[in-house]
Short mmCIF file of N, CA and C in Angstrom, two decimals:
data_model
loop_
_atom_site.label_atom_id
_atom_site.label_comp_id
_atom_site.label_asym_id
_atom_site.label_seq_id
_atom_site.Cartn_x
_atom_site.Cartn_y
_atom_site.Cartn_z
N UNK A 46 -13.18 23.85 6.60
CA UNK A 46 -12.58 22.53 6.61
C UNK A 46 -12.57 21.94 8.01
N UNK A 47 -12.10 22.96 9.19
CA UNK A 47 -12.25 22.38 10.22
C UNK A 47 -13.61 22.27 11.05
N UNK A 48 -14.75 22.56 10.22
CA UNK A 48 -16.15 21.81 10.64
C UNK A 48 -16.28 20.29 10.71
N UNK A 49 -15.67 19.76 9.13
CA UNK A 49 -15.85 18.41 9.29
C UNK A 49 -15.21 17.54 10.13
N UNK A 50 -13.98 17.87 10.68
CA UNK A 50 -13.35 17.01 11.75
C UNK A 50 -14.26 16.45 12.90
N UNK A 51 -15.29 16.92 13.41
CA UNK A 51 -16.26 16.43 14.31
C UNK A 51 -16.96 15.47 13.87
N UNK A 52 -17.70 15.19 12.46
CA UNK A 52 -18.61 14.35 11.97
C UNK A 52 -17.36 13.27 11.47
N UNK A 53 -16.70 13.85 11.07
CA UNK A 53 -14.91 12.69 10.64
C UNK A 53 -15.20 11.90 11.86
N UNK A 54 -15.02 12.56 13.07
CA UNK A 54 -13.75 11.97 14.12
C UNK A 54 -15.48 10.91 14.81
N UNK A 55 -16.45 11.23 14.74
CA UNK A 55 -17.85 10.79 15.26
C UNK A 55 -17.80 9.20 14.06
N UNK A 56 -17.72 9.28 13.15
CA UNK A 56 -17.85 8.19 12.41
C UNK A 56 -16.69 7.37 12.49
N UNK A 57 -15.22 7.80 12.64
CA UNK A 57 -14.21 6.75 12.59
C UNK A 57 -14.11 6.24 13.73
N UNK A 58 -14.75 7.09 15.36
CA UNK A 58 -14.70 6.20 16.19
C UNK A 58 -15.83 4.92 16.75
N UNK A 59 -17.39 5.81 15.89
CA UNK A 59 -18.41 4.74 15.62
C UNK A 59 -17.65 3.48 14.73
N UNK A 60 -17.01 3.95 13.59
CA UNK A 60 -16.80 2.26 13.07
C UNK A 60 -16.00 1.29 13.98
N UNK A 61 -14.97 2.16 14.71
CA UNK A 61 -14.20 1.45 15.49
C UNK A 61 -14.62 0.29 16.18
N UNK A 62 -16.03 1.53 17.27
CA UNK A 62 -16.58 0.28 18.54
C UNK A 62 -17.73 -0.36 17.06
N UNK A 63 -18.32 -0.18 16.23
CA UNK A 63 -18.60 -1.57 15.89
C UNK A 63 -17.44 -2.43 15.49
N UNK A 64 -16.48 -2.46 14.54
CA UNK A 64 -15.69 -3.05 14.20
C UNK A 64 -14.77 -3.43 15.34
N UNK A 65 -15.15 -3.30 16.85
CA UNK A 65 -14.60 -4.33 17.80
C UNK A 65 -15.67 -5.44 18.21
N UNK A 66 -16.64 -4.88 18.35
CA UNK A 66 -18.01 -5.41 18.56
C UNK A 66 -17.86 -7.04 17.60
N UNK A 67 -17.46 -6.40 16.49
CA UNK A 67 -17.44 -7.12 15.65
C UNK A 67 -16.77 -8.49 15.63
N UNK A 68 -15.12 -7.49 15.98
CA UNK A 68 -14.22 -8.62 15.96
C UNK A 68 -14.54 -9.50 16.82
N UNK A 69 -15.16 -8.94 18.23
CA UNK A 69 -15.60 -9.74 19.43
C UNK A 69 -16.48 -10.96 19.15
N UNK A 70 -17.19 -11.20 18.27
CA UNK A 70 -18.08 -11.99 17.93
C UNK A 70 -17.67 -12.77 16.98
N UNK A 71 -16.94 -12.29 16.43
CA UNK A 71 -16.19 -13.24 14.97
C UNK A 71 -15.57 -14.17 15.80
N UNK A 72 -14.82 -13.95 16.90
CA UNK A 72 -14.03 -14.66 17.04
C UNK A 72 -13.93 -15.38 18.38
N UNK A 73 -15.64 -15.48 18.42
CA UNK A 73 -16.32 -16.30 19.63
C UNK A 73 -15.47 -16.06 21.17
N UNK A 74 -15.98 -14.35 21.54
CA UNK A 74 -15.26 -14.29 22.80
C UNK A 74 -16.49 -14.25 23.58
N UNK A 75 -16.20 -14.64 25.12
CA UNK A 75 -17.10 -15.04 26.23
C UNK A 75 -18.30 -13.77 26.82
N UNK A 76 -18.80 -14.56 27.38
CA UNK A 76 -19.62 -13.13 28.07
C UNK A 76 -18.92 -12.00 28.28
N UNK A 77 -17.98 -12.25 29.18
CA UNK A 77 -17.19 -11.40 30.06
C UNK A 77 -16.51 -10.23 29.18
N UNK A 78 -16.36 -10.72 27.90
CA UNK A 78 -15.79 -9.89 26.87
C UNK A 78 -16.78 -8.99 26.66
N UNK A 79 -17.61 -9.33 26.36
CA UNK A 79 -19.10 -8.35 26.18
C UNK A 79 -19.67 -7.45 27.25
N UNK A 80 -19.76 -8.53 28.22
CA UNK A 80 -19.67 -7.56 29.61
C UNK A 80 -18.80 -6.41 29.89
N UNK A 81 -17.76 -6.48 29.72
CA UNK A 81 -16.40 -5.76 29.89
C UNK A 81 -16.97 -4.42 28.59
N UNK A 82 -17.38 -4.99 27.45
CA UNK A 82 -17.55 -4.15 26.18
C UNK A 82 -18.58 -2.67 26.45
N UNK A 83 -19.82 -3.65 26.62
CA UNK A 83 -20.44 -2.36 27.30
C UNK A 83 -20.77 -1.85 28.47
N UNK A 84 -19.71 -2.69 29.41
CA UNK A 84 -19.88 -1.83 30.43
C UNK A 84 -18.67 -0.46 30.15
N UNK A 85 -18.16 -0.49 29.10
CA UNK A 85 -16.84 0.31 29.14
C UNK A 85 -17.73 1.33 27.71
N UNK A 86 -18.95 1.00 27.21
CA UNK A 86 -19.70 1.90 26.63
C UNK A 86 -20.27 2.79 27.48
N UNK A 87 -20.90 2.50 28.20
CA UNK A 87 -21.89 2.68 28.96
C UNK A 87 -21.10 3.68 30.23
N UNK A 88 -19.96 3.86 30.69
CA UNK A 88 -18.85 4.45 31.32
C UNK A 88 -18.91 5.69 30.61
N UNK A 89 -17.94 5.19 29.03
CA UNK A 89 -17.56 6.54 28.24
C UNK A 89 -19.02 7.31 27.84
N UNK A 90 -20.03 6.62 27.76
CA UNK A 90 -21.51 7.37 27.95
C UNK A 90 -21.29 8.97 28.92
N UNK A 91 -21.42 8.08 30.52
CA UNK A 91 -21.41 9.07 31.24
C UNK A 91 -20.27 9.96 31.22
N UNK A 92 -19.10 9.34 30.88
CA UNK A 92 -17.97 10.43 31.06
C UNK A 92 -18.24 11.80 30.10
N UNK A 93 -18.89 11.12 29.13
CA UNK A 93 -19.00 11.85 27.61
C UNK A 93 -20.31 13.36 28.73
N UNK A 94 -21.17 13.02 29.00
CA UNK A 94 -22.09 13.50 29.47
C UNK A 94 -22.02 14.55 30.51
N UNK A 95 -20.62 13.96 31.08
CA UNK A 95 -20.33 14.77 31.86
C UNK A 95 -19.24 16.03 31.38
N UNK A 96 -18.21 15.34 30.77
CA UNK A 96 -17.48 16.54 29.86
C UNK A 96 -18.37 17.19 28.92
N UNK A 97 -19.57 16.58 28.41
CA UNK A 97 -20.01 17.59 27.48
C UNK A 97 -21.04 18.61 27.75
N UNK A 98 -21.49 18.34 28.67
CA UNK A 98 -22.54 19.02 29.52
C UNK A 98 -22.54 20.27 30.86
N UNK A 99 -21.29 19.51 31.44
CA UNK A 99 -20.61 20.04 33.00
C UNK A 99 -19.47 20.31 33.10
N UNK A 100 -19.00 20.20 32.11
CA UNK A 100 -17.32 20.62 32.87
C UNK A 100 -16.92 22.10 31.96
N UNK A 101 -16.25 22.96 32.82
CA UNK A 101 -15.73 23.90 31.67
C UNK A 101 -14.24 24.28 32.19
N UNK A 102 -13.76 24.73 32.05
CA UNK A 102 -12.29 25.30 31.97
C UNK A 102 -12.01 26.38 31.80
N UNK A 103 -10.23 27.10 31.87
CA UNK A 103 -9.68 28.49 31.38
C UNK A 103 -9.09 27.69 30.80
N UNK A 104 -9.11 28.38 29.26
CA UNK A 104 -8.35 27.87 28.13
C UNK A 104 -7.67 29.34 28.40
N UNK A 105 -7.51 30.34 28.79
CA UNK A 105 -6.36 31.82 28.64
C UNK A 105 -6.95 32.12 29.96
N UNK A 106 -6.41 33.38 30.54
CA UNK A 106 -6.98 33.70 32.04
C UNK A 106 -8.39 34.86 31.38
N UNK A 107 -8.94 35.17 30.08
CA UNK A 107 -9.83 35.75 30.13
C UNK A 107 -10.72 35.00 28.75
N UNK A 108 -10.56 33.45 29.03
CA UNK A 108 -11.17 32.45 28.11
C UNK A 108 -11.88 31.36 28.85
N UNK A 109 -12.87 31.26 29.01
CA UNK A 109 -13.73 29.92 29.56
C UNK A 109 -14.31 29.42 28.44
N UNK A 110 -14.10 28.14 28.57
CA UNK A 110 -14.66 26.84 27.49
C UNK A 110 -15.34 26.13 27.95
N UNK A 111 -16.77 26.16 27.82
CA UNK A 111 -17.71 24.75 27.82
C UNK A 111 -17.84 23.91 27.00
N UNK A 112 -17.66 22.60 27.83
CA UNK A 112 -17.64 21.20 27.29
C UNK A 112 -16.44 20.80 26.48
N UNK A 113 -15.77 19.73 26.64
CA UNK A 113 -14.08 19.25 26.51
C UNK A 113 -14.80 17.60 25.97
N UNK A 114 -14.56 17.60 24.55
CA UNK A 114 -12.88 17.81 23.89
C UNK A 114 -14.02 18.93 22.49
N UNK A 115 -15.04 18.73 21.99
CA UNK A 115 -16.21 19.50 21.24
C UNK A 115 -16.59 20.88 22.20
N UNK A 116 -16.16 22.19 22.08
CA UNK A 116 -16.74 22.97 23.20
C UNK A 116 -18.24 23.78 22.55
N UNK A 117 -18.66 23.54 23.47
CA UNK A 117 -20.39 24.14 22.84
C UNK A 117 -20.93 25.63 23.11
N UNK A 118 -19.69 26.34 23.78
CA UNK A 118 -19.92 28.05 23.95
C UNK A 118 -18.66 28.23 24.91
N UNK A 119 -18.08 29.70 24.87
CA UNK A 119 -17.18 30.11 24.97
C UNK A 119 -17.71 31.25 26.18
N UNK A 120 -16.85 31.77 27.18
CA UNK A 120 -17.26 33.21 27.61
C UNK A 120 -15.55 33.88 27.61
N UNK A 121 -15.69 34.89 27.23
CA UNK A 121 -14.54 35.94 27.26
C UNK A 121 -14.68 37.15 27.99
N UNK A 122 -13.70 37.06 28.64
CA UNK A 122 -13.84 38.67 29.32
C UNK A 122 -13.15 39.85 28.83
N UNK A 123 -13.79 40.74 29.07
CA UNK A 123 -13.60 41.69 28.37
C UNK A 123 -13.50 42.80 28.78
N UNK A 124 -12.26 43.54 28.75
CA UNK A 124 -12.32 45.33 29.26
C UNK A 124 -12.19 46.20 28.52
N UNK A 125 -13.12 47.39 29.37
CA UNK A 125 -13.58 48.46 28.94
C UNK A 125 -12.92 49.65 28.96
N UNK A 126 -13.06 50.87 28.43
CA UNK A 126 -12.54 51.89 29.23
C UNK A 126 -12.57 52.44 30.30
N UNK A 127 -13.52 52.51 31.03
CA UNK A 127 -13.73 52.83 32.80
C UNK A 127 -13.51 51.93 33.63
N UNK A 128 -12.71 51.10 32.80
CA UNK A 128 -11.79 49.92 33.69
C UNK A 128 -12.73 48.65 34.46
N UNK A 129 -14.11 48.70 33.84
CA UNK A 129 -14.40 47.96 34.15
C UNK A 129 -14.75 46.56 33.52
N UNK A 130 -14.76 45.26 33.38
CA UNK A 130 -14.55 43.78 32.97
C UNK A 130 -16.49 42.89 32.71
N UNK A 131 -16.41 42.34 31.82
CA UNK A 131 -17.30 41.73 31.55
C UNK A 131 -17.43 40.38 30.96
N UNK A 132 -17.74 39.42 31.00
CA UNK A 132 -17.80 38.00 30.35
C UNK A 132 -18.81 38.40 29.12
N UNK A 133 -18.36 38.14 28.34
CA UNK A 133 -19.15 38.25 26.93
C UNK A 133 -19.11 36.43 26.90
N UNK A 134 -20.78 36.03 26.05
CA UNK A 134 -20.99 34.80 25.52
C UNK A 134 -20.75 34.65 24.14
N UNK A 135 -20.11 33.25 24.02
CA UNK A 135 -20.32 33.15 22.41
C UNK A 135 -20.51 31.79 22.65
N UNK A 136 -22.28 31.49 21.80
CA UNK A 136 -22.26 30.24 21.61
C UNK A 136 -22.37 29.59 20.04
N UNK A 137 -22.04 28.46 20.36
CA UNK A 137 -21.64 27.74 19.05
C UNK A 137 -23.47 27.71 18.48
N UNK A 138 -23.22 27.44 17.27
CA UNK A 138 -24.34 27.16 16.65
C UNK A 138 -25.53 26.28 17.03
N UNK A 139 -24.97 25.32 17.61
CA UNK A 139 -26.14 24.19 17.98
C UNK A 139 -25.42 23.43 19.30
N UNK A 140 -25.37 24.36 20.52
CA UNK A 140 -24.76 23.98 21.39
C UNK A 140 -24.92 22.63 22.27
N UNK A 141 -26.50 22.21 21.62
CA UNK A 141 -26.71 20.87 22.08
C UNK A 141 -26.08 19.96 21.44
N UNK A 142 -26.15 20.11 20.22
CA UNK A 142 -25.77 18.86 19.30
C UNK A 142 -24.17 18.93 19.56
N UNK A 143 -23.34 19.84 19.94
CA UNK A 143 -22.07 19.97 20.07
C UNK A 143 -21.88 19.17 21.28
N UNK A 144 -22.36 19.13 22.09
CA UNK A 144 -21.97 18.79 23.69
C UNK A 144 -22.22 17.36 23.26
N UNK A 145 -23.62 16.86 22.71
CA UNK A 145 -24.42 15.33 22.77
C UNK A 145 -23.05 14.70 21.95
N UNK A 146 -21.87 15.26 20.99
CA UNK A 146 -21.13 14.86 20.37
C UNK A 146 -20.31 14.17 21.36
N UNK A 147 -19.87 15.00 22.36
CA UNK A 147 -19.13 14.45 23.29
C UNK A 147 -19.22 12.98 23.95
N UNK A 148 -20.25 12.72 24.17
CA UNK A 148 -20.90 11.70 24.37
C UNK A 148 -20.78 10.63 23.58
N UNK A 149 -21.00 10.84 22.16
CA UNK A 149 -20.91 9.54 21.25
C UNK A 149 -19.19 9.54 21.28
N UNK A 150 -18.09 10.43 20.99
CA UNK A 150 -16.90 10.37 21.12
C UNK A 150 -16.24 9.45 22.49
N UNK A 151 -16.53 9.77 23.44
CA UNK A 151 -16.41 9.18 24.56
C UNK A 151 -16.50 7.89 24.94
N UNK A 152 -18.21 7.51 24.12
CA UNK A 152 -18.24 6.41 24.67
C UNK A 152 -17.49 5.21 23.65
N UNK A 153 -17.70 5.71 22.23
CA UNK A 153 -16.83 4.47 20.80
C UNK A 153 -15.47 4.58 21.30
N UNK A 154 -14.79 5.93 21.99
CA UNK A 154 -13.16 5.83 22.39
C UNK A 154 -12.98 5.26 23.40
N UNK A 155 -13.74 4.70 24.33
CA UNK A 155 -13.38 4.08 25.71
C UNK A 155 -13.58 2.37 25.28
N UNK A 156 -14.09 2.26 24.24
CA UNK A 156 -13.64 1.10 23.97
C UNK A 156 -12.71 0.35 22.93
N UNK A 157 -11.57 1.25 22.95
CA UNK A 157 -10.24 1.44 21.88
C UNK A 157 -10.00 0.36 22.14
N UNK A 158 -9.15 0.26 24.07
CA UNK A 158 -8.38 -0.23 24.52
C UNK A 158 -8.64 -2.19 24.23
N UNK A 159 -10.00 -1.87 24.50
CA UNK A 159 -10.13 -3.51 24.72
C UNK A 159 -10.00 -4.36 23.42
N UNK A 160 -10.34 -3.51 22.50
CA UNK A 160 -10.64 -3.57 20.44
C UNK A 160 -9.20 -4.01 20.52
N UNK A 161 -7.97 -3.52 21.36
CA UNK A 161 -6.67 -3.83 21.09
C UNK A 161 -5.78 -4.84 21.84
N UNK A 162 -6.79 -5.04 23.39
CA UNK A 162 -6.40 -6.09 23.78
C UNK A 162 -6.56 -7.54 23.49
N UNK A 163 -8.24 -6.97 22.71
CA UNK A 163 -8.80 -8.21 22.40
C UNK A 163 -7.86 -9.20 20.76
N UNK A 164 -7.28 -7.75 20.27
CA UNK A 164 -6.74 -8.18 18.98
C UNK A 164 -5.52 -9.07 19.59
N UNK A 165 -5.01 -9.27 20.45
CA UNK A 165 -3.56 -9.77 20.81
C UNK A 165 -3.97 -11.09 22.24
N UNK A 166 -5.10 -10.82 21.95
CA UNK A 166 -5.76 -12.07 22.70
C UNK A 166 -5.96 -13.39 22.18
N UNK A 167 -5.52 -14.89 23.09
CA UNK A 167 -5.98 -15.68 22.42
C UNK A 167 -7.70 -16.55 22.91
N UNK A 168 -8.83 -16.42 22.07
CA UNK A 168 -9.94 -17.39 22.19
C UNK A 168 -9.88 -18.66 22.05
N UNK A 169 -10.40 -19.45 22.19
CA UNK A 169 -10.70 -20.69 22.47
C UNK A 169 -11.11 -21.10 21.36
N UNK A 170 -10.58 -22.01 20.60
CA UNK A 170 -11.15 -22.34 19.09
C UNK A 170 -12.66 -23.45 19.54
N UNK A 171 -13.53 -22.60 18.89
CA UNK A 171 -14.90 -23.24 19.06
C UNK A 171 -15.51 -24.22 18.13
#
């Protein structure tokens, strides 16, 4: 069950940035609105690219996680009996397509904010 939450959470935030896109145009807003739109795509792009690709973390002190908020492989460390420690890998199934997720998440969520400023905004009746 908790597979589908990724393809869930990938489509409700794709409808989102169209359905701002949208509203943006319905309701005859200026360049600058658009400008502002994808330049704030085009941002959560790279941010996405960069959390999904480059960044990793300690999720426990013997847990490393690649790629935040979709992680695309894991390393754990691990001890032995002669006391000595090892990082074991575990990667996800399709560690590309996991990370490239990040990316589409990133960039439809970085344009929440404006989808909500724009809703409480007034346009210029055309």
């Amino acid at each position: 069950m908790a597979i589908l939450l990724i393809p869930l959470a990938i489509v409700a935030l794709g409808w989102a940035a169209f359905a701002a896109h949208g509203s943006l145009q319905r309701r005859g807003a200026s360049r600058g609105w658009f400008a502002a739109f994808f330049a704030l795509m085009a941002a959560g792009a790279c941010t996405g690219v960069y959390f999904g690709f480059f960044f990793d973390y300690l999720a426990a002190p013997t847990v490393r996680v690649y790629s935040f908020p979709v992680p695309a492989a894991f390393h754990i460390l691990e001890s032995y009996d002669d006391s000595t420690q090892r990082w074991v890998d575990f990667i996800t199934p399709a560690p590309i397509l996991f990370a490239g997720s990040n990316v589409i998440i990133f960039s439809c969520a970085m344009v929440l904010p404006l989808w909500l400023v724009s809703a409480f905004w007034r346009f210029p009746s055309a």
